[in-house]
PDB file of N, CA and C in Angstrom:
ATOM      1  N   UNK U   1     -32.943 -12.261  50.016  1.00  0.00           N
ATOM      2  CA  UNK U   1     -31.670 -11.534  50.055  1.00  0.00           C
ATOM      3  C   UNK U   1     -31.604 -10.715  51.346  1.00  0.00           C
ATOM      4  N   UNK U   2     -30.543 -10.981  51.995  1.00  0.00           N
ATOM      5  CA  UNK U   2     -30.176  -9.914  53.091  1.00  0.00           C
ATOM      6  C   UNK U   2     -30.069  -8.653  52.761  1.00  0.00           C
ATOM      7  N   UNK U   3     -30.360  -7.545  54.143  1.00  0.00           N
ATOM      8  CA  UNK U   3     -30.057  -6.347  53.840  1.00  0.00           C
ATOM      9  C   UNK U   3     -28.946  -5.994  54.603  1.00  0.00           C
ATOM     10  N   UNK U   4     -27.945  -5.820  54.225  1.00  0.00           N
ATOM     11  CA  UNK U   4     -26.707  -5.192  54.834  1.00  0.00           C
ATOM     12  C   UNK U   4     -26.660  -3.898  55.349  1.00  0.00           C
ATOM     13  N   UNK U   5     -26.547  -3.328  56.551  1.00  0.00           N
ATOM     14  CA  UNK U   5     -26.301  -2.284  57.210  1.00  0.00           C
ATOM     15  C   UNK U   5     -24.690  -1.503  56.999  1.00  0.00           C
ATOM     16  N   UNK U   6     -24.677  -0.861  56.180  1.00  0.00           N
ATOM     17  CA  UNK U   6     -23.486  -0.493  55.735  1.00  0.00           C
ATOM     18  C   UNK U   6     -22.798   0.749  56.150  1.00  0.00           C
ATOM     19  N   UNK U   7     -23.527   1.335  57.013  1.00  0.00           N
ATOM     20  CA  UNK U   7     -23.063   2.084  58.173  1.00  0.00           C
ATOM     21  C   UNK U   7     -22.080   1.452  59.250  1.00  0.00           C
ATOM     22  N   UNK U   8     -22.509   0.122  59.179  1.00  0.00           N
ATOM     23  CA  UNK U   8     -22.110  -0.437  60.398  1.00  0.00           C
ATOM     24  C   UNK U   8     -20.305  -1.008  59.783  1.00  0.00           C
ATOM     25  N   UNK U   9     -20.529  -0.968  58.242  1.00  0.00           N
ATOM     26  CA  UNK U   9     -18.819  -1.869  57.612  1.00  0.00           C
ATOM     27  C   UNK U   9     -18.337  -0.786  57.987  1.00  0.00           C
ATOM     28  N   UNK U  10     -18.905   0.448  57.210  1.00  0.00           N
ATOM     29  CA  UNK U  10     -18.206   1.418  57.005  1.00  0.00           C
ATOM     30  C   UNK U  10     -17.201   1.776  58.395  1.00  0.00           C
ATOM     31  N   UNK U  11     -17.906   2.015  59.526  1.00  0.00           N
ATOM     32  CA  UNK U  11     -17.475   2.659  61.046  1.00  0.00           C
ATOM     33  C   UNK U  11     -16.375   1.523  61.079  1.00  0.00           C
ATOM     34  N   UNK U  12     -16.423   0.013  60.828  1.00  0.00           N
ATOM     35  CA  UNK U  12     -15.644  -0.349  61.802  1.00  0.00           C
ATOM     36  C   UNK U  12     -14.201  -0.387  60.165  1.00  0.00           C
ATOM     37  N   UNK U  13     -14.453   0.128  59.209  1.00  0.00           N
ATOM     38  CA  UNK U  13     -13.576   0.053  58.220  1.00  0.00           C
ATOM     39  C   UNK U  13     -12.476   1.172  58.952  1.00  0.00           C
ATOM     40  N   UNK U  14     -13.054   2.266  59.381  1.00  0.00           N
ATOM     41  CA  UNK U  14     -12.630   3.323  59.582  1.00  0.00           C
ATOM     42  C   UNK U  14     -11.949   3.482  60.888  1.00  0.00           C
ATOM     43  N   UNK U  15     -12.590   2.618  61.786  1.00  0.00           N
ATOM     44  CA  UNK U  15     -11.912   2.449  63.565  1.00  0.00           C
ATOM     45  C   UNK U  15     -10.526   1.132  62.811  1.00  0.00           C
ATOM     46  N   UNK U  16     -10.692   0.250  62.325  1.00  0.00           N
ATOM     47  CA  UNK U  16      -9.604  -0.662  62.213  1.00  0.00           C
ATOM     48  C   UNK U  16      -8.430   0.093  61.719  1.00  0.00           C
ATOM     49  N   UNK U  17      -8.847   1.241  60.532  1.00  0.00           N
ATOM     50  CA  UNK U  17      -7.539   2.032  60.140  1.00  0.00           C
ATOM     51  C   UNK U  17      -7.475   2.875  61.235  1.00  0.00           C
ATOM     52  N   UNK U  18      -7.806   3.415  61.827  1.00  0.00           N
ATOM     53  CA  UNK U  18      -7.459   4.156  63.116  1.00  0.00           C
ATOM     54  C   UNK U  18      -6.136   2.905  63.734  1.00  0.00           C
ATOM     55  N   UNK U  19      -6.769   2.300  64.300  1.00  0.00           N
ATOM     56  CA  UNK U  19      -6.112   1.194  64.975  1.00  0.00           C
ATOM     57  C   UNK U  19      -4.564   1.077  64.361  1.00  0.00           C
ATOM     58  N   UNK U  20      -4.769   0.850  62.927  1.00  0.00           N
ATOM     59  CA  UNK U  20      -3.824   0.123  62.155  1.00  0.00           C
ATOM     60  C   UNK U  20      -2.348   1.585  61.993  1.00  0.00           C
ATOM     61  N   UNK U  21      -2.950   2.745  62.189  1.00  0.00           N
ATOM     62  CA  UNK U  21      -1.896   3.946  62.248  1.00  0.00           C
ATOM     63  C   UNK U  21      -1.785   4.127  63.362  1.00  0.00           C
ATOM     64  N   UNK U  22      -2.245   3.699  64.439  1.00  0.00           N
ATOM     65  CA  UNK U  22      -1.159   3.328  65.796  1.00  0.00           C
ATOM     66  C   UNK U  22      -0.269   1.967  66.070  1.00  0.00           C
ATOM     67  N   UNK U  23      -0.471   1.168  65.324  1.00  0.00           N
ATOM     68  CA  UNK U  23      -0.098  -0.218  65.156  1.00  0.00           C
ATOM     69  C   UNK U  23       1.395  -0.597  64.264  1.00  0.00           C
ATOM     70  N   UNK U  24       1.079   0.314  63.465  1.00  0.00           N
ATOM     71  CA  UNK U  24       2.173  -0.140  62.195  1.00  0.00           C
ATOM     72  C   UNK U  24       3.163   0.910  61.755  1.00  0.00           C
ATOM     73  N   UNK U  25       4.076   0.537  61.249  1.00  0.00           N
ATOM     74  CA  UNK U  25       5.040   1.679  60.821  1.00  0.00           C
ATOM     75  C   UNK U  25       4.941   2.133  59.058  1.00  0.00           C
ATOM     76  N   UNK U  26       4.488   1.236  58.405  1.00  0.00           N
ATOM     77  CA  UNK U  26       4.611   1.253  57.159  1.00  0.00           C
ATOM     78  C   UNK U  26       3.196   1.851  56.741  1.00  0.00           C
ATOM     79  N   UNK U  27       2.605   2.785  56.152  1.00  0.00           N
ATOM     80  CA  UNK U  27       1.535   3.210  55.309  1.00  0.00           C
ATOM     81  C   UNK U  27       0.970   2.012  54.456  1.00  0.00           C
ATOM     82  N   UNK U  28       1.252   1.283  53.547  1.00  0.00           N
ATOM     83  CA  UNK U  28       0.522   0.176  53.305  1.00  0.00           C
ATOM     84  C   UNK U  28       0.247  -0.581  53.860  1.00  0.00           C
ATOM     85  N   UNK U  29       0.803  -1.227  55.059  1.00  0.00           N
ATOM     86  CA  UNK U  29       0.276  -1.853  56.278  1.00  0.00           C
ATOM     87  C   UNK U  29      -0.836  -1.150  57.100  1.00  0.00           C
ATOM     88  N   UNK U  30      -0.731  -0.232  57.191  1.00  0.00           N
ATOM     89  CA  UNK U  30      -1.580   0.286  57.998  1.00  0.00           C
ATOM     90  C   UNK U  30      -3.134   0.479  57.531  1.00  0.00           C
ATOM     91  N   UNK U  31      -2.784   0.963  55.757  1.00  0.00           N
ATOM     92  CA  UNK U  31      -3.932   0.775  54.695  1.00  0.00           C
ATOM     93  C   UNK U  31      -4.796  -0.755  54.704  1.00  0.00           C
ATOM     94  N   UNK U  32      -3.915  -1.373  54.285  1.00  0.00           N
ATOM     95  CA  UNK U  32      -3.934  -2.904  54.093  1.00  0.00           C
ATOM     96  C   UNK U  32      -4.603  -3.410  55.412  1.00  0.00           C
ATOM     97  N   UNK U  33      -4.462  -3.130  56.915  1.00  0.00           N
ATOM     98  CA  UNK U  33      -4.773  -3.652  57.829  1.00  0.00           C
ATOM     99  C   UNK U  33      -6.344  -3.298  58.423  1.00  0.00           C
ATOM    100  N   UNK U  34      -6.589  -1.841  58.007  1.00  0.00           N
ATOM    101  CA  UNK U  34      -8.022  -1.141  58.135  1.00  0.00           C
ATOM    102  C   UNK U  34      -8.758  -1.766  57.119  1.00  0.00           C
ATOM    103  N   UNK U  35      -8.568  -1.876  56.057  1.00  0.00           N
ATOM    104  CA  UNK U  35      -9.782  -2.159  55.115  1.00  0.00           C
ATOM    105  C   UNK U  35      -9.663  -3.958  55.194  1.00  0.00           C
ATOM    106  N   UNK U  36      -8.563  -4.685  55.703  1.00  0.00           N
ATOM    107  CA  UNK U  36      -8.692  -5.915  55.676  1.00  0.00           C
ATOM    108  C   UNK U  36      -9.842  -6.266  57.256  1.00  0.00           C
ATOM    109  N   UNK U  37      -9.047  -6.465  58.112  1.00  0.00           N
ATOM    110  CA  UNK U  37      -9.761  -6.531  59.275  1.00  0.00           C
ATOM    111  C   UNK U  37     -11.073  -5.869  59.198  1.00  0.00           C
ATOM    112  N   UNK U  38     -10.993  -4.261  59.406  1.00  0.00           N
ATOM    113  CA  UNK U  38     -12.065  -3.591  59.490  1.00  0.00           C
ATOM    114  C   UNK U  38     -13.422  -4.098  58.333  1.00  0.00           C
ATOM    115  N   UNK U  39     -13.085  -4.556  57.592  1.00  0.00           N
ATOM    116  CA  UNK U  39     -14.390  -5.006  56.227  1.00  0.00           C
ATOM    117  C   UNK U  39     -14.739  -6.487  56.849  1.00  0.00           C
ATOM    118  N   UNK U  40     -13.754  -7.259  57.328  1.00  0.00           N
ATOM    119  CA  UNK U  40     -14.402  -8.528  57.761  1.00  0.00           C
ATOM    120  C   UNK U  40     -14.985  -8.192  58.913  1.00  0.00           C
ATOM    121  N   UNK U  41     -14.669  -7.595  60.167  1.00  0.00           N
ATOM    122  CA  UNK U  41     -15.704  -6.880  61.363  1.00  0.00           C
ATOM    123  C   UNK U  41     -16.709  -6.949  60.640  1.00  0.00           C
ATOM    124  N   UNK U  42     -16.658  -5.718  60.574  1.00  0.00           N
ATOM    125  CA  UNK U  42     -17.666  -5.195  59.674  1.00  0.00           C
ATOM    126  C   UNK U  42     -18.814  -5.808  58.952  1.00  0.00           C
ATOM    127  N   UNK U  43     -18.244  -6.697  58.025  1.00  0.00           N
ATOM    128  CA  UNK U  43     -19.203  -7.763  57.300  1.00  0.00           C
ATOM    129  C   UNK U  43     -20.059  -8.517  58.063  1.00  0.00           C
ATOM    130  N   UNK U  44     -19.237  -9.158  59.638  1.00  0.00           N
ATOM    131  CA  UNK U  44     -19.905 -10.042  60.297  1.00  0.00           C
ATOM    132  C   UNK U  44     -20.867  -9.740  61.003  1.00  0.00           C
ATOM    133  N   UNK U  45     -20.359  -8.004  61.689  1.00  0.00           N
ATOM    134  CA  UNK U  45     -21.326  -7.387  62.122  1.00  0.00           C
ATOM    135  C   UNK U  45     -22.555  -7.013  61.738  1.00  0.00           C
ATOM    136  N   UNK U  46     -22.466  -6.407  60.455  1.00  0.00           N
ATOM    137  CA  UNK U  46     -24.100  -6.035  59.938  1.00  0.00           C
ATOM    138  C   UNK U  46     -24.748  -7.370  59.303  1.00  0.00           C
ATOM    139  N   UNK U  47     -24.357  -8.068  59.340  1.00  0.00           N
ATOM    140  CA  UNK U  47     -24.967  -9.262  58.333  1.00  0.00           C
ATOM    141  C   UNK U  47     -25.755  -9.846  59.833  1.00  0.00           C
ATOM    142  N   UNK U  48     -25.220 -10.142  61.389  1.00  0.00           N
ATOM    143  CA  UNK U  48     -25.222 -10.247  61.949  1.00  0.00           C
ATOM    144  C   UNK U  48     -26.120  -9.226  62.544  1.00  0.00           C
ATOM    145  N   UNK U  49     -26.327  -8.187  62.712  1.00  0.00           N
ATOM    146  CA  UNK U  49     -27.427  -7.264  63.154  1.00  0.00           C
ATOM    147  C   UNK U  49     -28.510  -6.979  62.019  1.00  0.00           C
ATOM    148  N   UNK U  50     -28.359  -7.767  60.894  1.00  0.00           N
ATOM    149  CA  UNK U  50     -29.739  -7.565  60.147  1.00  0.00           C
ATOM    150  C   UNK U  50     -30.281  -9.074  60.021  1.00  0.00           C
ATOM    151  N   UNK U  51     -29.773  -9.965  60.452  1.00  0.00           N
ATOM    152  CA  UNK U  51     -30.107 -11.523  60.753  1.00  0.00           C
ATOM    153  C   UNK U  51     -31.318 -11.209  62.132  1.00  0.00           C
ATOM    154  N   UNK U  52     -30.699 -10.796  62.667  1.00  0.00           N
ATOM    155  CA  UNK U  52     -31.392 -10.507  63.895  1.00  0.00           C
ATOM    156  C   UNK U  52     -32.427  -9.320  64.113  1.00  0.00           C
ATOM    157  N   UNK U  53     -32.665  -8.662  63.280  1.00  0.00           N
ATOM    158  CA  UNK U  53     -33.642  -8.054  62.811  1.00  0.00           C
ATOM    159  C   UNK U  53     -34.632  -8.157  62.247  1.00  0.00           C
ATOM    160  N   UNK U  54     -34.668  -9.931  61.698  1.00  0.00           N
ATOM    161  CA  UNK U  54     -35.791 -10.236  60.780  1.00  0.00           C
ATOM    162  C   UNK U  54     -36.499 -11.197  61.544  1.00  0.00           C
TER     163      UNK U  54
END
């Protein structure tokens, strides 16, 4: 089993909603766009820096 670095979802969960409230006009879009994007970053990233760690 992998170990997921979940520091690493978390930050980019949190920079994509950044992003997404300069991006969008609507509050659920902007919701919707941080935790969508930002969790797949995210996912690829730490799965991806703990691949490479072993």
């Amino acid at each position: 089993m992998r170990k997921v670095n979940w520091y690493w979802f978390f930050i980019f969960i949190v920079m994509m909603t950044i992003v997404g409230f300069l991006l969008f006009d609507n509050m659920a879009s902007k919701i919707i766009f941080g935790i969508a994007v930002g969790g797949i970053f995210g996912w690829v990233f730490a799965i991806n820096k703990s691949k490479n760690k072993q």
